[in-house]
Amino acid sequence: MVGGIVAAVFLMLAVALVMGAGLVKLADTAMRDDAGYVTGTTTSWSSPGYALRTESVDLETGSASLDLPHRLLGTVRVTAEATTPDGVFVGVARTADVDTYLAGVAQSTVDDPFAEDGTAGTTYVDGGPLEVAPADADIWTESASGTGTRSITWEPEPGSWTLVVLTGDGTAPVGADVTIGAELPGLDTLAAVLLVSGLVLGGLAGIGLWLVLRTREEAPRAARA
């Protein structure tokens, strides 16, 4: 009796794992664009101030020999399309450098970049203008500026990072439609792990059920003997 229950539980887990693998693969295929990036929805970012910034993103690695952020995320791509006449500047930099660069500047922090209504949630802090134009600041790991649509690609590294969106010449207000994507090479691995785990558990469940049924068939024979 107990063996049958355990086998049934294993079978349900196996089905769930196989279904999970299928859903991960389906989501990967549906969300991945022609360039190989898994992208979120485009959202509108705006600020009455001189800068838009994300909250700090902390990327850690468990060992100096493992580049976990890049292994998990792959290359990250950020695309920003200006919604103001002054073009757009988009850049990524160490959070400490961004904090110094934007100290005392009127700015908005994006605390909900993927809001359902298509407009990113922000928190505004009043202040003054930028002291250094975006293109003249030497803090950026990757950056791009101009009119229309601009994109950057970034190879994640361990540390604390912040994405910043400004106008091309650092004026106010700031506005852009922003899309964030990443290669996410780990999705294929996750789907494979779920599938293999499901098949292994399914095999164990099948063996367990077979043993239970065989034991039940042999019990009457033993009693008659």
Tab-separated table of C-alpha atoms in Angstrom:
chain	number	residue	atom	x	y	z
A	1	MET	CA	0.000	0.000	0.000
A	2	VAL	CA	2.719	2.465	1.033
A	3	GLY	CA	4.806	1.508	-1.999
A	4	GLY	CA	1.870	2.267	-4.309
A	5	ILE	CA	1.362	5.703	-2.739
A	6	VAL	CA	5.057	6.540	-3.048
A	7	ALA	CA	5.088	5.404	-6.692
A	8	ALA	CA	1.987	7.498	-7.426
A	9	VAL	CA	3.592	10.568	-5.847
A	10	PHE	CA	6.750	10.007	-7.922
A	11	LEU	CA	4.603	9.715	-11.029
A	12	MET	CA	2.808	12.998	-10.313
A	13	LEU	CA	6.134	14.727	-9.702
A	14	ALA	CA	7.483	13.292	-12.944
A	15	VAL	CA	4.504	14.617	-14.915
A	16	ALA	CA	4.883	18.044	-13.278
A	17	LEU	CA	8.589	18.173	-14.121
A	18	VAL	CA	8.046	17.180	-17.752
A	19	MET	CA	5.242	19.742	-18.081
A	20	GLY	CA	7.494	22.341	-16.479
A	21	ALA	CA	10.212	21.593	-19.011
A	22	GLY	CA	7.711	22.069	-21.816
A	23	LEU	CA	6.480	25.377	-20.394
A	24	VAL	CA	10.017	26.707	-19.963
A	25	LYS	CA	10.875	25.759	-23.534
A	26	LEU	CA	7.631	27.285	-24.821
A	27	ALA	CA	8.252	30.537	-22.947
A	28	ASP	CA	11.839	30.605	-24.212
A	29	THR	CA	10.696	30.191	-27.810
A	30	ALA	CA	7.832	32.674	-27.548
A	31	MET	CA	9.817	35.474	-25.877
A	32	ARG	CA	13.128	35.121	-27.728
A	33	ASP	CA	13.573	37.498	-30.679
A	34	ASP	CA	15.478	36.960	-33.932
A	35	ALA	CA	18.703	38.218	-32.337
A	36	GLY	CA	18.488	35.577	-29.612
A	37	TYR	CA	17.372	37.812	-26.725
A	38	VAL	CA	14.542	37.060	-24.329
A	39	THR	CA	12.870	40.455	-24.009
A	40	GLY	CA	10.289	41.935	-21.715
A	41	THR	CA	7.564	44.306	-22.777
A	42	THR	CA	8.450	47.855	-23.793
A	43	THR	CA	7.568	50.361	-21.083
A	44	SER	CA	7.476	54.131	-21.029
A	45	TRP	CA	10.005	55.750	-18.670
A	46	SER	CA	9.684	59.446	-17.851
A	47	SER	CA	10.889	61.982	-15.328
A	48	PRO	CA	10.322	65.724	-14.899
A	49	GLY	CA	13.937	65.900	-13.781
A	50	TYR	CA	17.265	65.460	-15.539
A	51	ALA	CA	17.772	61.724	-15.089
A	52	LEU	CA	16.110	58.356	-14.862
A	53	ARG	CA	17.872	55.566	-13.045
A	54	THR	CA	17.092	52.008	-12.001
A	55	GLU	CA	17.524	50.657	-8.535
A	56	SER	CA	20.857	48.975	-7.911
A	57	VAL	CA	21.216	45.492	-9.389
A	58	ASP	CA	23.609	43.387	-7.329
A	59	LEU	CA	25.328	40.567	-9.202
A	60	GLU	CA	27.365	38.158	-7.136
A	61	THR	CA	29.540	35.147	-7.819
A	62	GLY	CA	30.284	32.345	-5.414
A	63	SER	CA	33.859	31.894	-6.621
A	64	ALA	CA	36.486	34.030	-8.292
A	65	SER	CA	36.771	31.351	-10.982
A	66	LEU	CA	33.052	31.350	-11.839
A	67	ASP	CA	31.527	34.109	-13.945
A	68	LEU	CA	28.003	33.350	-12.739
A	69	PRO	CA	26.295	36.614	-13.792
A	70	HIS	CA	27.341	36.141	-17.408
A	71	ARG	CA	26.639	32.402	-17.332
A	72	LEU	CA	23.099	33.018	-16.089
A	73	LEU	CA	22.198	36.175	-18.012
A	74	GLY	CA	24.409	36.018	-21.078
A	75	THR	CA	24.631	39.360	-22.867
A	76	VAL	CA	22.125	41.996	-21.717
A	77	ARG	CA	20.615	44.398	-24.253
A	78	VAL	CA	18.871	47.678	-23.421
A	79	THR	CA	17.024	49.612	-26.108
A	80	ALA	CA	15.700	53.133	-25.530
A	81	GLU	CA	13.629	55.173	-27.976
A	82	ALA	CA	13.457	58.880	-27.206
A	83	THR	CA	10.042	60.387	-26.509
A	84	THR	CA	11.414	63.912	-26.072
A	85	PRO	CA	12.859	66.217	-28.765
A	86	ASP	CA	16.330	66.164	-27.179
A	87	GLY	CA	17.151	62.560	-28.033
A	88	VAL	CA	18.200	59.906	-25.556
A	89	PHE	CA	21.302	58.760	-23.696
A	90	VAL	CA	21.382	55.295	-22.171
A	91	GLY	CA	24.265	53.951	-20.119
A	92	VAL	CA	25.178	51.373	-17.502
A	93	ALA	CA	27.728	52.018	-14.762
A	94	ARG	CA	28.768	50.966	-11.293
A	95	THR	CA	26.156	52.104	-8.770
A	96	ALA	CA	28.710	53.993	-6.678
A	97	ASP	CA	29.766	55.996	-9.753
A	98	VAL	CA	26.149	56.727	-10.656
A	99	ASP	CA	25.440	57.888	-7.109
A	100	THR	CA	28.340	60.323	-7.340
A	101	TYR	CA	27.420	61.536	-10.831
A	102	LEU	CA	23.757	62.147	-9.958
A	103	ALA	CA	24.307	63.532	-6.435
A	104	GLY	CA	22.007	66.527	-5.966
A	105	VAL	CA	20.457	66.121	-9.432
A	106	ALA	CA	16.677	66.151	-9.963
A	107	GLN	CA	15.982	62.547	-10.865
A	108	SER	CA	13.519	59.671	-10.836
A	109	THR	CA	14.263	56.116	-9.738
A	110	VAL	CA	12.438	53.391	-11.647
A	111	ASP	CA	11.057	51.022	-9.009
A	112	ASP	CA	8.633	49.140	-11.264
A	113	PRO	CA	10.162	48.838	-14.748
A	114	PHE	CA	7.627	46.280	-16.004
A	115	ALA	CA	4.332	47.831	-14.917
A	116	GLU	CA	1.257	46.229	-16.467
A	117	ASP	CA	-0.096	49.522	-17.832
A	118	GLY	CA	3.069	50.054	-19.886
A	119	THR	CA	4.294	53.011	-17.816
A	120	ALA	CA	7.167	52.385	-15.424
A	121	GLY	CA	6.575	53.300	-11.799
A	122	THR	CA	9.034	55.913	-10.533
A	123	THR	CA	9.974	57.847	-7.405
A	124	TYR	CA	11.033	61.463	-7.963
A	125	VAL	CA	13.633	63.385	-5.969
A	126	ASP	CA	13.970	67.126	-6.612
A	127	GLY	CA	17.332	68.742	-7.218
A	128	GLY	CA	19.401	70.688	-9.723
A	129	PRO	CA	20.752	70.054	-13.231
A	130	LEU	CA	23.643	67.831	-14.246
A	131	GLU	CA	27.076	69.351	-13.765
A	132	VAL	CA	28.644	67.128	-16.439
A	133	ALA	CA	27.000	66.239	-19.754
A	134	PRO	CA	26.258	62.513	-20.144
A	135	ALA	CA	28.722	61.989	-23.001
A	136	ASP	CA	31.492	63.747	-21.035
A	137	ALA	CA	31.170	61.569	-17.941
A	138	ASP	CA	33.758	58.799	-17.792
A	139	ILE	CA	31.735	56.427	-15.604
A	140	TRP	CA	29.969	54.374	-18.266
A	141	THR	CA	30.806	50.746	-18.936
A	142	GLU	CA	28.527	50.863	-21.987
A	143	SER	CA	26.578	53.811	-23.399
A	144	ALA	CA	24.848	55.127	-26.505
A	145	SER	CA	23.204	58.430	-27.392
A	146	GLY	CA	21.378	60.156	-30.219
A	147	THR	CA	17.925	60.714	-31.636
A	148	GLY	CA	15.417	57.960	-32.242
A	149	THR	CA	16.283	54.495	-30.953
A	150	ARG	CA	19.577	53.656	-29.286
A	151	SER	CA	20.778	50.309	-27.883
A	152	ILE	CA	23.582	49.058	-25.698
A	153	THR	CA	24.767	45.509	-25.077
A	154	TRP	CA	26.507	44.691	-21.825
A	155	GLU	CA	28.375	41.664	-20.515
A	156	PRO	CA	27.335	41.368	-16.832
A	157	GLU	CA	30.081	41.285	-14.237
A	158	PRO	CA	29.941	40.833	-10.456
A	159	GLY	CA	29.172	44.021	-8.567
A	160	SER	CA	26.421	46.617	-8.101
A	161	TRP	CA	25.145	48.152	-11.329
A	162	THR	CA	22.675	50.850	-12.348
A	163	LEU	CA	21.072	51.672	-15.680
A	164	VAL	CA	20.665	55.382	-16.436
A	165	VAL	CA	18.528	57.112	-19.067
A	166	LEU	CA	18.955	60.824	-19.838
A	167	THR	CA	18.395	63.111	-22.781
A	168	GLY	CA	21.231	63.386	-25.272
A	169	ASP	CA	22.457	66.689	-23.827
A	170	GLY	CA	21.387	66.183	-20.213
A	171	THR	CA	18.328	68.440	-20.223
A	172	ALA	CA	14.942	68.004	-18.536
A	173	PRO	CA	12.489	66.355	-18.808
A	174	VAL	CA	13.573	62.828	-19.710
A	175	GLY	CA	11.416	60.362	-21.596
A	176	ALA	CA	12.003	57.097	-23.449
A	177	ASP	CA	10.364	53.816	-24.329
A	178	VAL	CA	12.689	51.181	-22.869
A	179	THR	CA	13.028	47.472	-23.628
A	180	ILE	CA	15.342	45.203	-21.626
A	181	GLY	CA	16.394	41.757	-22.799
A	182	ALA	CA	19.013	39.111	-22.112
A	183	GLU	CA	20.257	35.969	-23.801
A	184	LEU	CA	19.461	33.837	-20.715
A	185	PRO	CA	21.403	30.768	-21.844
A	186	GLY	CA	20.343	29.002	-18.660
A	187	LEU	CA	16.764	28.533	-19.906
A	188	ASP	CA	17.774	25.697	-22.223
A	189	THR	CA	19.728	24.084	-19.398
A	190	LEU	CA	16.789	24.453	-17.011
A	191	ALA	CA	14.405	22.871	-19.512
A	192	ALA	CA	16.822	19.949	-20.043
A	193	VAL	CA	17.293	19.406	-16.292
A	194	LEU	CA	13.530	19.410	-15.693
A	195	LEU	CA	12.960	17.000	-18.566
A	196	VAL	CA	15.674	14.536	-17.511
A	197	SER	CA	14.558	14.696	-13.872
A	198	GLY	CA	10.967	14.057	-14.925
A	199	LEU	CA	11.936	11.076	-17.067
A	200	VAL	CA	14.067	9.577	-14.288
A	201	LEU	CA	11.293	9.998	-11.712
A	202	GLY	CA	8.796	8.596	-14.202
A	203	GLY	CA	10.973	5.544	-14.685
A	204	LEU	CA	11.288	5.034	-10.929
A	205	ALA	CA	7.523	5.442	-10.532
A	206	GLY	CA	6.923	2.880	-13.268
A	207	ILE	CA	9.247	0.369	-11.610
A	208	GLY	CA	7.598	0.990	-8.246
A	209	LEU	CA	4.095	0.475	-9.621
A	210	TRP	CA	5.199	-2.701	-11.383
A	211	LEU	CA	6.672	-4.075	-8.148
A	212	VAL	CA	3.484	-3.231	-6.229
A	213	LEU	CA	1.271	-4.953	-8.806
A	214	ARG	CA	3.562	-7.985	-8.943
A	215	THR	CA	3.504	-8.291	-5.163
A	216	ARG	CA	-0.306	-8.183	-5.165
A	217	GLU	CA	-0.478	-10.877	-7.837
A	218	GLU	CA	1.942	-13.159	-6.018
A	219	ALA	CA	0.307	-12.782	-2.608
A	220	PRO	CA	-2.803	-14.925	-3.437
A	221	ARG	CA	-0.602	-17.592	-5.015
A	222	ALA	CA	1.515	-17.794	-1.885
A	223	ALA	CA	-1.608	-18.053	0.267
A	224	ARG	CA	-2.993	-20.942	-1.829
A	225	ALA	CA	0.328	-22.747	-1.654
